[in-house]
């Protein structure tokens, strides 16, 4: 139970970090990006970090270990980061209003950071047991 709470708290901390780091960009205009660009933003870091960690997974499998995903981490960290990345610009502003700090998650800086958060979560979620 403590592990799940830790994952939940770190996910909330990551969202808070995204808001804080993009605070200085709140006066910039939002631009609509095509949907394929949102997917590329999500998939490129995942591909790169996945390739990087594939050697670690391969060594673990060759040593006779089983590599399995940590579903708690994937759900609690992976889902919000993918959601932040893939929602179109303006979604958080429409949902929470322009005066709420969570509306800063619409900015491209937050979306790129969330994409890296997603990639790091997915690659780190694979455990050798």
CSV table of N, CA and C in Angstrom, one decimal:
chain,number,residue,atom,x,y,z
A,1,UNK,N,0.8,-1.2,0.0
A,1,UNK,CA,0.0,0.0,0.0
A,1,UNK,C,0.9,1.3,0.0
A,2,UNK,N,2.0,1.2,0.8
A,2,UNK,CA,2.8,2.4,0.8
A,2,UNK,C,3.5,2.7,-0.5
A,3,UNK,N,3.8,1.6,-1.3
A,3,UNK,CA,4.3,1.8,-2.6
A,3,UNK,C,3.4,2.5,-3.6
A,4,UNK,N,2.1,2.1,-3.5
A,4,UNK,CA,1.1,2.8,-4.4
A,4,UNK,C,0.9,4.2,-4.0
A,5,UNK,N,1.0,4.5,-2.7
A,5,UNK,CA,0.9,5.9,-2.2
A,5,UNK,C,2.1,6.7,-2.7
A,6,UNK,N,3.2,6.1,-2.7
A,6,UNK,CA,4.4,6.7,-3.1
A,6,UNK,C,4.3,7.1,-4.6
A,7,UNK,N,3.8,6.1,-5.4
A,7,UNK,CA,3.6,6.4,-6.8
A,7,UNK,C,2.6,7.5,-7.1
A,8,UNK,N,1.5,7.5,-6.3
A,8,UNK,CA,0.5,8.5,-6.4
A,8,UNK,C,1.1,9.9,-6.1
A,9,UNK,N,1.9,10.0,-5.0
A,9,UNK,CA,2.4,11.2,-4.6
A,9,UNK,C,3.5,11.7,-5.6
A,10,UNK,N,4.3,10.8,-6.2
A,10,UNK,CA,5.2,11.3,-7.2
A,10,UNK,C,4.6,11.7,-8.5
A,11,UNK,N,3.5,11.0,-8.8
A,11,UNK,CA,2.7,11.5,-10.0
A,11,UNK,C,2.2,12.9,-9.8
A,12,UNK,N,1.6,13.1,-8.6
A,12,UNK,CA,1.1,14.5,-8.3
A,12,UNK,C,2.3,15.5,-8.3
A,13,UNK,N,3.4,15.1,-7.8
A,13,UNK,CA,4.6,16.0,-7.8
A,13,UNK,C,5.0,16.3,-9.2
A,14,UNK,N,5.0,15.3,-10.1
A,14,UNK,CA,5.4,15.5,-11.5
A,14,UNK,C,4.4,16.5,-12.1
A,15,UNK,N,3.1,16.4,-11.9
A,15,UNK,CA,2.2,17.3,-12.5
A,15,UNK,C,2.4,18.7,-11.9
A,16,UNK,N,2.7,18.8,-10.6
A,16,UNK,CA,3.0,20.1,-10.0
A,16,UNK,C,4.3,20.7,-10.7
A,17,UNK,N,5.3,19.8,-10.9
A,17,UNK,CA,6.5,20.3,-11.5
A,17,UNK,C,6.3,20.8,-12.9
A,18,UNK,N,5.4,20.2,-13.7
A,18,UNK,CA,5.1,20.6,-15.0
A,18,UNK,C,4.4,22.0,-15.0
A,19,UNK,N,3.5,22.2,-14.0
A,19,UNK,CA,2.9,23.5,-13.8
A,19,UNK,C,3.9,24.6,-13.4
A,20,UNK,N,4.7,24.3,-12.5
A,20,UNK,CA,5.7,25.3,-12.0
A,20,UNK,C,6.7,25.6,-13.1
A,21,UNK,N,7.2,24.6,-13.8
A,21,UNK,CA,8.2,24.9,-14.8
A,21,UNK,C,7.6,25.7,-16.0
A,22,UNK,N,6.3,25.5,-16.3
A,22,UNK,CA,5.8,26.3,-17.4
A,22,UNK,C,5.1,27.6,-17.0
A,23,UNK,N,5.2,27.9,-15.7
A,23,UNK,CA,4.5,29.1,-15.2
A,23,UNK,C,5.1,30.4,-16.0
A,24,UNK,N,6.3,30.4,-16.3
A,24,UNK,CA,6.9,31.6,-17.0
A,24,UNK,C,6.4,31.7,-18.4
A,25,UNK,N,5.8,30.7,-19.0
A,25,UNK,CA,5.3,30.8,-20.3
A,25,UNK,C,3.8,31.1,-20.4
A,26,UNK,N,3.2,31.5,-19.3
A,26,UNK,CA,1.8,31.7,-19.3
A,26,UNK,C,1.3,32.8,-20.2
A,27,UNK,N,2.1,33.7,-20.7
A,27,UNK,CA,1.7,34.8,-21.5
A,27,UNK,C,1.8,34.5,-23.0
A,28,UNK,N,2.4,33.4,-23.4
A,28,UNK,CA,2.6,33.0,-24.8
A,28,UNK,C,1.3,32.5,-25.3
A,29,UNK,N,1.1,32.7,-26.6
A,29,UNK,CA,-0.1,32.2,-27.3
A,29,UNK,C,0.0,30.6,-27.4
A,30,UNK,N,-1.1,30.0,-27.3
A,30,UNK,CA,-1.2,28.6,-27.6
A,30,UNK,C,-1.4,28.4,-29.1
A,31,UNK,N,-0.7,27.4,-29.6
A,31,UNK,CA,-0.8,27.1,-31.0
A,31,UNK,C,-1.4,25.6,-31.1
A,32,UNK,N,-2.3,25.5,-32.0
A,32,UNK,CA,-2.8,24.1,-32.3
A,32,UNK,C,-1.8,23.3,-33.1
A,33,UNK,N,-1.5,22.1,-32.6
A,33,UNK,CA,-0.6,21.3,-33.3
A,33,UNK,C,-1.4,20.1,-33.9
A,34,UNK,N,-1.0,19.6,-35.1
A,34,UNK,CA,-1.8,18.5,-35.6
A,34,UNK,C,-1.7,17.3,-34.7
A,35,UNK,N,-2.7,16.4,-34.7
A,35,UNK,CA,-2.7,15.3,-33.8
A,35,UNK,C,-1.5,14.4,-34.0
A,36,UNK,N,-1.0,14.2,-35.2
A,36,UNK,CA,0.2,13.4,-35.4
A,36,UNK,C,1.4,13.9,-34.7
A,37,UNK,N,1.5,15.2,-34.5
A,37,UNK,CA,2.6,15.8,-33.8
A,37,UNK,C,2.5,15.5,-32.3
A,38,UNK,N,1.3,15.4,-31.8
A,38,UNK,CA,1.2,15.0,-30.4
A,38,UNK,C,1.7,13.5,-30.2
A,39,UNK,N,1.3,12.7,-31.1
A,39,UNK,CA,1.7,11.3,-31.1
A,39,UNK,C,3.3,11.2,-31.2
A,40,UNK,N,3.8,12.0,-32.1
A,40,UNK,CA,5.3,11.9,-32.3
A,40,UNK,C,6.0,12.4,-31.0
A,41,UNK,N,5.4,13.4,-30.4
A,41,UNK,CA,6.0,13.9,-29.1
A,41,UNK,C,6.0,12.8,-28.1
A,42,UNK,N,5.0,12.0,-28.1
A,42,UNK,CA,4.9,10.9,-27.1
A,42,UNK,C,5.8,9.7,-27.5
A,43,UNK,N,5.8,9.4,-28.8
A,43,UNK,CA,6.5,8.2,-29.2
A,43,UNK,C,8.0,8.3,-29.3
A,44,UNK,N,8.6,9.4,-29.7
A,44,UNK,CA,10.0,9.5,-30.0
A,44,UNK,C,10.8,9.3,-28.7
A,45,UNK,N,10.5,10.0,-27.6
A,45,UNK,CA,11.3,9.7,-26.4
A,45,UNK,C,11.1,8.2,-25.9
A,46,UNK,N,9.9,7.7,-26.1
A,46,UNK,CA,9.7,6.3,-25.7
A,46,UNK,C,10.5,5.4,-26.5
A,47,UNK,N,10.6,5.6,-27.8
A,47,UNK,CA,11.5,4.8,-28.7
A,47,UNK,C,12.9,4.9,-28.3
A,48,UNK,N,13.4,6.1,-28.1
A,48,UNK,CA,14.8,6.3,-27.7
A,48,UNK,C,15.2,5.6,-26.4
A,49,UNK,N,14.4,5.9,-25.4
A,49,UNK,CA,14.7,5.3,-24.1
A,49,UNK,C,14.4,3.8,-24.1
A,50,UNK,N,13.5,3.3,-24.8
A,50,UNK,CA,13.2,1.9,-25.0
A,50,UNK,C,14.4,1.2,-25.6
A,51,UNK,N,15.0,1.8,-26.6
A,51,UNK,CA,16.1,1.2,-27.2
A,51,UNK,C,17.3,1.2,-26.2
A,52,UNK,N,17.4,2.3,-25.5
A,52,UNK,CA,18.5,2.4,-24.5
A,52,UNK,C,18.4,1.3,-23.5
A,53,UNK,N,17.2,1.1,-23.0
A,53,UNK,CA,17.0,0.1,-21.9
A,53,UNK,C,16.9,-1.4,-22.4
A,54,UNK,N,16.7,-1.6,-23.7
A,54,UNK,CA,16.5,-2.9,-24.2
A,54,UNK,C,17.7,-3.8,-23.9
A,55,UNK,N,18.9,-3.2,-23.9
A,55,UNK,CA,20.1,-4.0,-23.5
A,55,UNK,C,20.0,-4.5,-22.1
A,56,UNK,N,19.5,-3.7,-21.2
A,56,UNK,CA,19.3,-4.2,-19.8
A,56,UNK,C,18.3,-5.3,-19.7
A,57,UNK,N,17.2,-5.2,-20.4
A,57,UNK,CA,16.2,-6.2,-20.4
A,57,UNK,C,16.7,-7.5,-21.1
A,58,UNK,N,17.5,-7.4,-22.1
A,58,UNK,CA,18.1,-8.5,-22.8
A,58,UNK,C,19.0,-9.3,-21.9
A,59,UNK,N,19.9,-8.5,-21.2
A,59,UNK,CA,20.8,-9.2,-20.2
A,59,UNK,C,20.1,-9.9,-19.1
A,60,UNK,N,19.0,-9.3,-18.6
A,60,UNK,CA,18.2,-9.9,-17.6
A,60,UNK,C,17.6,-11.2,-18.1
A,61,UNK,N,17.1,-11.2,-19.2
A,61,UNK,CA,16.4,-12.4,-19.8
A,61,UNK,C,17.5,-13.5,-20.1
A,62,UNK,N,18.7,-13.1,-20.5
A,62,UNK,CA,19.7,-14.1,-20.7
A,62,UNK,C,20.2,-14.7,-19.4
A,63,UNK,N,20.1,-14.0,-18.3
A,63,UNK,CA,20.5,-14.5,-17.0
A,63,UNK,C,19.4,-15.3,-16.4
A,64,UNK,N,18.3,-15.5,-17.1
A,64,UNK,CA,17.2,-16.4,-16.7
A,64,UNK,C,16.1,-15.7,-15.9
A,65,UNK,N,16.2,-14.4,-15.8
A,65,UNK,CA,15.1,-13.7,-15.1
A,65,UNK,C,13.9,-13.4,-16.0
A,66,UNK,N,12.8,-13.2,-15.4
A,66,UNK,CA,11.6,-12.8,-16.1
A,66,UNK,C,11.4,-11.3,-16.1
A,67,UNK,N,11.2,-10.7,-17.2
A,67,UNK,CA,11.0,-9.2,-17.3
A,67,UNK,C,9.5,-9.0,-17.4
A,68,UNK,N,9.0,-8.3,-16.4
A,68,UNK,CA,7.5,-8.0,-16.3
A,68,UNK,C,7.3,-6.5,-16.0
A,69,UNK,N,6.1,-6.0,-16.4
A,69,UNK,CA,5.8,-4.6,-16.2
A,69,UNK,C,5.3,-4.4,-14.8
A,70,UNK,N,5.6,-3.2,-14.2
A,70,UNK,CA,5.0,-2.8,-13.0
A,70,UNK,C,3.7,-2.0,-13.3
A,71,UNK,N,2.6,-2.6,-13.2
A,71,UNK,CA,1.3,-2.0,-13.7
A,71,UNK,C,0.9,-0.8,-12.9
A,72,UNK,N,1.3,-0.8,-11.6
A,72,UNK,CA,0.9,0.3,-10.7
A,72,UNK,C,1.6,1.6,-11.3
A,73,UNK,N,2.9,1.4,-11.5
A,73,UNK,CA,3.6,2.6,-12.0
A,73,UNK,C,3.1,3.0,-13.4
A,74,UNK,N,2.8,2.1,-14.3
A,74,UNK,CA,2.3,2.4,-15.6
A,74,UNK,C,1.0,3.1,-15.5
A,75,UNK,N,0.1,2.7,-14.6
A,75,UNK,CA,-1.2,3.4,-14.5
A,75,UNK,C,-1.1,4.7,-13.9
A,76,UNK,N,-0.4,4.8,-12.7
A,76,UNK,CA,-0.4,6.0,-12.0
A,76,UNK,C,0.5,7.1,-12.6
A,77,UNK,N,1.6,6.7,-13.2
A,77,UNK,CA,2.5,7.7,-13.8
A,77,UNK,C,2.3,7.8,-15.4
A,78,UNK,N,2.1,6.6,-16.0
A,78,UNK,CA,2.0,6.6,-17.4
A,78,UNK,C,0.7,7.2,-18.0
A,79,UNK,N,-0.4,6.9,-17.3
A,79,UNK,CA,-1.7,7.5,-17.8
A,79,UNK,C,-1.7,9.0,-17.8
A,80,UNK,N,-1.4,9.6,-16.6
A,80,UNK,CA,-1.5,11.1,-16.6
A,80,UNK,C,-0.5,11.8,-17.6
A,81,UNK,N,0.7,11.2,-17.7
A,81,UNK,CA,1.7,11.8,-18.6
A,81,UNK,C,1.2,11.7,-20.1
A,82,UNK,N,0.7,10.5,-20.4
A,82,UNK,CA,0.2,10.4,-21.8
A,82,UNK,C,-1.0,11.3,-22.1
A,83,UNK,N,-1.9,11.4,-21.1
A,83,UNK,CA,-3.0,12.3,-21.2
A,83,UNK,C,-2.6,13.8,-21.4
A,84,UNK,N,-1.6,14.2,-20.6
A,84,UNK,CA,-1.1,15.6,-20.8
A,84,UNK,C,-0.6,15.8,-22.2
A,85,UNK,N,0.2,14.8,-22.6
A,85,UNK,CA,0.8,14.9,-23.9
A,85,UNK,C,-0.2,14.9,-25.1
A,86,UNK,N,-1.2,14.1,-25.0
A,86,UNK,CA,-2.0,13.8,-26.2
A,86,UNK,C,-3.3,14.7,-26.3
A,87,UNK,N,-3.7,15.3,-25.1
A,87,UNK,CA,-4.8,16.2,-25.2
A,87,UNK,C,-4.5,17.5,-26.1
A,88,UNK,N,-5.4,17.9,-26.9
A,88,UNK,CA,-5.1,19.1,-27.7
A,88,UNK,C,-4.9,20.4,-26.9
A,89,UNK,N,-4.2,21.3,-27.4
A,89,UNK,CA,-4.0,22.6,-26.8
A,89,UNK,C,-5.3,23.2,-26.4
A,90,UNK,N,-5.4,23.7,-25.2
A,90,UNK,CA,-6.7,24.3,-24.8
A,90,UNK,C,-7.6,23.4,-23.9
A,91,UNK,N,-7.3,22.1,-23.9
A,91,UNK,CA,-8.1,21.2,-23.2
A,91,UNK,C,-8.2,21.5,-21.7
A,92,UNK,N,-7.0,21.7,-21.1
A,92,UNK,CA,-6.9,22.0,-19.7
A,92,UNK,C,-7.5,23.4,-19.3
A,93,UNK,N,-7.3,24.3,-20.2
A,93,UNK,CA,-7.9,25.6,-20.0
A,93,UNK,C,-9.4,25.6,-20.1
A,94,UNK,N,-9.9,24.8,-21.0
A,94,UNK,CA,-11.4,24.7,-21.1
A,94,UNK,C,-11.9,23.9,-19.9
A,95,UNK,N,-11.2,22.9,-19.4
A,95,UNK,CA,-11.7,22.1,-18.3
A,95,UNK,C,-11.6,22.8,-17.0
A,96,UNK,N,-10.5,23.5,-16.7
A,96,UNK,CA,-10.3,24.1,-15.4
A,96,UNK,C,-10.4,25.7,-15.4
A,97,UNK,N,-10.4,26.3,-16.5
A,97,UNK,CA,-10.5,27.8,-16.6
A,97,UNK,C,-9.1,28.4,-16.7
A,98,UNK,N,-9.0,29.6,-17.3
A,98,UNK,CA,-7.7,30.2,-17.6
A,98,UNK,C,-6.9,30.7,-16.3
A,99,UNK,N,-7.6,30.9,-15.2
A,99,UNK,CA,-7.0,31.4,-14.0
A,99,UNK,C,-6.4,30.3,-13.1
A,100,UNK,N,-6.6,29.0,-13.5
A,100,UNK,CA,-6.1,27.9,-12.6
A,100,UNK,C,-4.8,27.5,-13.2
A,101,UNK,N,-3.9,27.1,-12.3
A,101,UNK,CA,-2.5,26.8,-12.7
A,101,UNK,C,-2.5,25.5,-13.6
A,102,UNK,N,-3.4,24.6,-13.4
A,102,UNK,CA,-3.4,23.4,-14.3
A,102,UNK,C,-3.6,23.8,-15.8
A,103,UNK,N,-4.1,25.0,-16.1
A,103,UNK,CA,-4.3,25.4,-17.5
A,103,UNK,C,-2.9,25.5,-18.2
A,104,UNK,N,-1.8,25.6,-17.4
A,104,UNK,CA,-0.5,25.7,-18.0
A,104,UNK,C,-0.1,24.4,-18.6
A,105,UNK,N,-0.8,23.3,-18.3
A,105,UNK,CA,-0.4,22.0,-18.9
A,105,UNK,C,-0.8,22.0,-20.4
A,106,UNK,N,-1.4,23.0,-20.9
A,106,UNK,CA,-1.7,23.2,-22.3
A,106,UNK,C,-0.5,23.6,-23.1
A,107,UNK,N,0.5,24.2,-22.5
A,107,UNK,CA,1.6,24.7,-23.3
A,107,UNK,C,2.5,23.6,-23.8
A,108,UNK,N,3.2,23.9,-24.9
A,108,UNK,CA,4.1,22.9,-25.5
A,108,UNK,C,5.2,22.4,-24.6
A,109,UNK,N,5.7,23.3,-23.7
A,109,UNK,CA,6.7,22.9,-22.8
A,109,UNK,C,6.3,21.8,-21.9
A,110,UNK,N,5.1,22.0,-21.4
A,110,UNK,CA,4.5,20.9,-20.5
A,110,UNK,C,4.3,19.6,-21.2
A,111,UNK,N,3.8,19.7,-22.5
A,111,UNK,CA,3.6,18.5,-23.2
A,111,UNK,C,4.8,17.8,-23.6
A,112,UNK,N,5.9,18.5,-23.9
A,112,UNK,CA,7.2,17.8,-24.2
A,112,UNK,C,7.7,17.2,-22.9
A,113,UNK,N,7.6,17.9,-21.8
A,113,UNK,CA,8.1,17.3,-20.5
A,113,UNK,C,7.3,16.1,-20.1
A,114,UNK,N,6.0,16.2,-20.3
A,114,UNK,CA,5.1,15.0,-20.0
A,114,UNK,C,5.5,13.8,-20.9
A,115,UNK,N,5.9,14.1,-22.2
A,115,UNK,CA,6.3,13.0,-23.1
A,115,UNK,C,7.5,12.3,-22.5
A,116,UNK,N,8.5,13.1,-22.0
A,116,UNK,CA,9.6,12.5,-21.4
A,116,UNK,C,9.3,11.7,-20.1
A,117,UNK,N,8.4,12.3,-19.4
A,117,UNK,CA,7.9,11.6,-18.2
A,117,UNK,C,7.3,10.3,-18.5
A,118,UNK,N,6.5,10.2,-19.6
A,118,UNK,CA,5.9,9.0,-20.1
A,118,UNK,C,6.9,8.0,-20.5
A,119,UNK,N,7.9,8.4,-21.2
A,119,UNK,CA,8.9,7.5,-21.7
A,119,UNK,C,9.8,7.0,-20.5
A,120,UNK,N,10.1,7.8,-19.6
A,120,UNK,CA,10.9,7.4,-18.5
A,120,UNK,C,10.0,6.4,-17.6
A,121,UNK,N,8.8,6.7,-17.5
A,121,UNK,CA,7.9,5.8,-16.7
A,121,UNK,C,7.8,4.4,-17.4
A,122,UNK,N,7.5,4.4,-18.7
A,122,UNK,CA,7.4,3.1,-19.4
A,122,UNK,C,8.6,2.3,-19.3
A,123,UNK,N,9.8,2.9,-19.6
A,123,UNK,CA,11.0,2.2,-19.6
A,123,UNK,C,11.4,1.7,-18.2
A,124,UNK,N,11.2,2.5,-17.2
A,124,UNK,CA,11.5,2.1,-15.8
A,124,UNK,C,10.6,1.1,-15.2
A,125,UNK,N,9.4,1.0,-15.8
A,125,UNK,CA,8.4,0.1,-15.2
A,125,UNK,C,8.7,-1.4,-15.4
A,126,UNK,N,9.6,-1.7,-16.3
A,126,UNK,CA,9.9,-3.1,-16.6
A,126,UNK,C,10.9,-3.6,-15.5
A,127,UNK,N,10.6,-4.6,-14.8
A,127,UNK,CA,11.4,-5.2,-13.7
A,127,UNK,C,11.8,-6.6,-14.1
A,128,UNK,N,13.0,-6.9,-13.7
A,128,UNK,CA,13.5,-8.3,-13.8
A,128,UNK,C,13.3,-9.0,-12.5
A,129,UNK,N,12.6,-10.1,-12.5
A,129,UNK,CA,12.4,-10.9,-11.3
A,129,UNK,C,12.7,-12.3,-11.4
